[in-house]
Amino acid sequence: PATLKTYGSRAELHSNPTAKRLLEIMQRKKSNLCVSVDVTTTAEVLEIVRRVGPSVCMVKTHCDVIDDFSLAFADELVRLSKELDFVIFEDRKFADIGNTVSLQYSSGTHRIASWSDLTNAHPLPGPGIISGLSSVGVPLGRALLLLAEMSSKGNLATGQYTRDAMRMAREAGREFVIGFIAMRRVDEDDAAKADDWLIMTPGVGLVAKGDKLGQQYRTPREVVLESGCDVIIVGRGIYGIQGEEAVRAEAERYRVEGWEAYEERLKR
Ligand code: S5P
């Protein structure tokens, strides 16, 4: 199963260039940490990225919450992703018909496909959402995650919905869809067939157990060791810490926690 293979060796199981690059970065930097930079100015985003960049394999954005978003900002983020060696994940959560999402992905103010290596989509609208996004993303070497589960209290992505999300990914093939947002290893059936999916997991915190709006947190150890997930996604637990030096130190603390949980998992 994927949980017993190294990140580096799993790179060979992927043909998608973003999946390969991400797994190689994880191995090289000893990091399964993605920092979610959910702040509202380009200056703050770049400042946080410069601080946490050396500790992460991936930076996750919500470009639609940034007051002064521009394509020049996106260029700088891409430059930093090369300098500091990480993948960019715009957490757009597409959820419309294929034609609409292809326009939302390629065009508008944000032109997400032009700068973001990875994005995600809800499987809710059916397989057309994958076809629409892949028509834009595949020629650029981009990749997609499907939201098979969510971290928030009372969410509807459970049971048969989660299984149907998995089936949709399998049927789409592995050229563009590289894995899932999920809370646990949802791909146990596929592991037997040597199909490797990346499981990326938000709702991670070492201190808080949740927020006032339904978010639920687990520790890196619970997520990586006990639930077998590949990437931990941490937002406020890192960028919410007071003090610039403290943000850097907190990212490093989560990197070490996530990596130790992974190393322990390999020994099982
Ligand atoms: O189920 C989900 C899926 C996502 S992508 N739950 C989530 O929290 N997210 C995102 O992860 C969310 O949009 C936010 O950007 C991040 C979690 O942030 P935190 O501050 O709660 O760590």
Short mmCIF file of C-alpha atoms in Angstrom, two decimals, residues 28-222:
data_model
loop_
_atom_site.label_atom_id
_atom_site.label_comp_id
_atom_site.label_asym_id
_atom_site.label_seq_id
_atom_site.Cartn_x
_atom_site.Cartn_y
_atom_site.Cartn_z
CA ARG A 28 14.09 16.29 -1.17
CA LYS A 29 12.86 18.76 1.45
CA LYS A 30 11.64 16.13 3.91
CA SER A 31 8.31 17.90 3.99
CA ASN A 32 4.70 16.78 3.72
CA LEU A 33 3.54 20.23 4.85
CA CYS A 34 1.31 22.52 2.79
CA VAL A 35 0.73 25.96 4.25
CA SER A 36 -2.62 27.53 3.42
CA VAL A 37 -2.02 31.28 3.13
CA ASP A 38 -5.52 32.68 3.65
CA VAL A 39 -4.72 36.38 4.05
CA THR A 40 -6.15 39.29 2.12
CA THR A 41 -3.28 41.34 0.67
CA THR A 42 -0.57 40.34 -1.80
CA ALA A 43 2.10 41.80 0.50
CA GLU A 44 1.01 39.57 3.40
CA VAL A 45 0.81 36.47 1.18
CA LEU A 46 4.32 37.00 -0.18
CA GLU A 47 5.73 37.78 3.24
CA ILE A 48 4.33 34.55 4.71
CA VAL A 49 5.46 32.53 1.70
CA ARG A 50 9.03 33.85 2.03
CA ARG A 51 9.03 32.79 5.68
CA VAL A 52 7.45 29.34 5.40
CA GLY A 53 8.73 28.48 1.89
CA PRO A 54 11.83 26.55 2.99
CA SER A 55 9.68 24.25 5.19
CA VAL A 56 6.90 23.36 2.76
CA CYS A 57 6.27 21.14 -0.24
CA MET A 58 3.27 23.19 -1.29
CA VAL A 59 1.62 26.60 -0.78
CA LYS A 60 -2.17 26.79 -0.98
CA THR A 61 -3.95 30.00 -1.96
CA HIS A 62 -7.47 31.40 -2.11
CA CYS A 63 -6.81 34.04 -4.77
CA ASP A 64 -10.38 35.38 -4.56
CA VAL A 65 -9.86 36.66 -1.00
CA ILE A 66 -6.88 38.84 -1.99
CA ASP A 67 -7.93 42.51 -2.26
CA ASP A 68 -5.15 43.55 -4.64
CA PHE A 69 -4.65 40.34 -6.66
CA SER A 70 -2.79 40.88 -9.93
CA LEU A 71 -1.01 38.71 -12.48
CA ALA A 72 2.25 40.41 -11.42
CA PHE A 73 1.64 38.99 -7.94
CA ALA A 74 1.03 35.56 -9.50
CA ASP A 75 4.35 35.89 -11.38
CA GLU A 76 6.16 36.61 -8.13
CA LEU A 77 4.50 33.61 -6.46
CA VAL A 78 5.64 31.39 -9.34
CA ARG A 79 9.15 32.82 -9.07
CA LEU A 80 9.21 32.04 -5.33
CA SER A 81 7.88 28.52 -6.01
CA LYS A 82 10.96 27.88 -8.15
CA GLU A 83 13.43 29.60 -5.84
CA LEU A 84 12.14 27.96 -2.66
CA ASP A 85 11.07 24.67 -4.33
CA PHE A 86 7.34 24.19 -3.74
CA VAL A 87 4.17 23.55 -5.74
CA ILE A 88 1.32 26.11 -5.92
CA PHE A 89 -2.21 24.88 -5.14
CA GLU A 90 -5.08 27.31 -5.78
CA ASP A 91 -7.92 25.97 -3.62
CA ARG A 92 -10.66 27.06 -6.04
CA LYS A 93 -13.10 24.20 -5.34
CA PHE A 94 -14.72 24.36 -8.76
CA ALA A 95 -18.32 23.11 -8.68
CA ASP A 96 -20.08 23.89 -11.99
CA ILE A 97 -20.71 22.31 -15.40
CA GLY A 98 -17.69 21.54 -17.61
CA ASN A 99 -18.03 24.54 -19.93
CA THR A 100 -18.31 27.03 -17.08
CA VAL A 101 -15.40 25.64 -15.07
CA SER A 102 -13.13 25.64 -18.13
CA LEU A 103 -13.79 29.40 -18.42
CA GLN A 104 -13.40 29.98 -14.68
CA TYR A 105 -10.09 28.10 -14.73
CA SER A 106 -8.56 29.77 -17.80
CA SER A 107 -10.00 33.28 -17.79
CA GLY A 108 -11.30 36.14 -15.67
CA THR A 109 -9.24 38.29 -13.30
CA HIS A 110 -7.40 35.32 -11.85
CA ARG A 111 -6.41 33.14 -14.86
CA ILE A 112 -5.77 30.32 -12.37
CA ALA A 113 -4.46 27.80 -14.90
CA SER A 114 -1.70 30.20 -15.96
CA TRP A 115 0.04 30.15 -12.56
CA SER A 116 -1.33 27.40 -10.29
CA ASP A 117 0.18 23.91 -10.57
CA LEU A 118 -2.68 22.21 -8.77
CA THR A 119 -6.34 23.00 -8.18
CA ASN A 120 -9.39 21.12 -6.89
CA ALA A 121 -13.02 20.45 -7.72
CA HIS A 122 -16.15 19.06 -6.12
CA PRO A 123 -17.32 15.91 -7.92
CA LEU A 124 -20.94 17.04 -7.40
CA PRO A 125 -21.63 18.11 -11.04
CA GLY A 126 -20.44 14.77 -12.50
CA PRO A 127 -17.52 13.81 -14.77
CA GLY A 128 -17.99 16.81 -17.09
CA ILE A 129 -16.26 18.96 -14.47
CA ILE A 130 -13.08 16.89 -14.87
CA SER A 131 -13.30 17.00 -18.70
CA GLY A 132 -13.81 20.77 -18.67
CA LEU A 133 -10.89 21.45 -16.36
CA SER A 134 -8.57 18.93 -18.03
CA SER A 135 -9.09 20.54 -21.44
CA VAL A 136 -7.38 23.62 -19.99
CA GLY A 137 -5.00 22.04 -17.47
CA VAL A 138 -3.50 19.02 -19.23
CA PRO A 139 -1.72 21.00 -22.00
CA LEU A 140 -0.10 23.08 -19.23
CA GLY A 141 0.99 20.06 -17.15
CA ARG A 142 -1.40 20.97 -14.31
CA ALA A 143 -3.15 18.59 -11.92
CA LEU A 144 -6.48 18.23 -10.12
CA LEU A 145 -7.69 16.89 -6.77
CA LEU A 146 -11.31 15.87 -6.19
CA LEU A 147 -12.90 16.69 -2.84
CA ALA A 148 -13.91 13.22 -1.64
CA GLU A 149 -14.37 14.30 1.98
CA MET A 150 -14.29 17.57 3.95
CA SER A 151 -13.09 18.61 7.39
CA SER A 152 -16.05 20.70 8.46
CA LYS A 153 -18.76 19.54 10.84
CA GLY A 154 -21.96 18.30 9.17
CA ASN A 155 -20.55 18.15 5.61
CA LEU A 156 -22.35 15.96 3.09
CA ALA A 157 -19.25 14.39 1.46
CA THR A 158 -19.55 11.03 3.21
CA GLY A 159 -20.41 7.37 2.50
CA GLN A 160 -21.66 6.79 -1.02
CA TYR A 161 -20.66 10.32 -2.12
CA THR A 162 -17.04 9.61 -1.18
CA ARG A 163 -17.10 6.24 -2.97
CA ASP A 164 -18.62 7.87 -6.06
CA ALA A 165 -15.88 10.53 -6.03
CA MET A 166 -13.28 7.74 -6.07
CA ARG A 167 -15.04 5.98 -8.93
CA MET A 168 -15.22 9.22 -10.93
CA ALA A 169 -11.48 9.73 -10.52
CA ARG A 170 -10.70 6.15 -11.62
CA GLU A 171 -12.93 6.48 -14.67
CA ALA A 172 -11.34 9.79 -15.65
CA GLY A 173 -7.92 8.13 -15.76
CA ARG A 174 -4.80 9.33 -14.06
CA GLU A 175 -3.55 11.91 -16.53
CA PHE A 176 -5.02 14.91 -14.70
CA VAL A 177 -6.66 13.76 -11.44
CA ILE A 178 -3.82 12.89 -9.05
CA GLY A 179 -5.66 12.45 -5.79
CA PHE A 180 -8.16 13.68 -3.27
CA ILE A 181 -8.90 16.07 -0.50
CA ALA A 182 -9.91 13.57 2.17
CA MET A 183 -9.58 12.91 5.88
CA ARG A 184 -8.16 9.40 5.58
CA ARG A 185 -6.77 6.89 3.09
CA VAL A 186 -9.91 6.57 0.96
CA ASP A 187 -8.19 4.58 -1.79
CA GLU A 188 -7.61 1.22 -0.09
CA ASP A 189 -9.19 -0.73 -2.97
CA ASP A 190 -6.92 0.98 -5.50
CA ALA A 191 -3.74 0.31 -3.56
CA ALA A 192 -4.09 -3.38 -4.41
CA LYS A 193 -4.03 -2.43 -8.12
CA ALA A 194 -0.95 -0.24 -7.58
CA ASP A 195 -2.90 2.91 -8.45
CA ASP A 196 -1.28 5.66 -6.42
CA TRP A 197 -3.42 8.60 -5.29
CA LEU A 198 -2.25 11.57 -3.26
CA ILE A 199 -4.36 12.21 -0.19
CA MET A 200 -4.18 15.82 1.02
CA THR A 201 -5.78 16.71 4.30
CA PRO A 202 -6.88 20.04 5.80
CA GLY A 203 -8.19 20.51 9.33
CA VAL A 204 -4.74 20.12 10.92
CA GLY A 205 -3.66 21.87 14.10
CA LEU A 206 -1.40 21.17 17.08
CA VAL A 207 -3.26 23.47 19.46
CA ALA A 208 -6.86 24.32 18.53
CA LYS A 209 -9.51 21.58 18.24
CA GLY A 210 -11.75 23.65 15.96
CA ASP A 211 -13.11 27.13 15.22
CA LYS A 212 -16.50 28.78 15.72
CA LEU A 213 -17.61 28.00 12.16
CA GLY A 214 -17.46 24.20 12.12
CA GLN A 215 -13.80 23.58 11.27
CA GLN A 216 -12.41 20.48 13.05
CA TYR A 217 -8.68 19.91 13.69
CA ARG A 218 -6.55 16.81 14.17
CA THR A 219 -2.80 16.63 14.77
CA PRO A 220 -0.23 15.81 12.05
CA ARG A 221 0.35 12.47 13.79
CA GLU A 222 -3.34 11.52 13.69
#
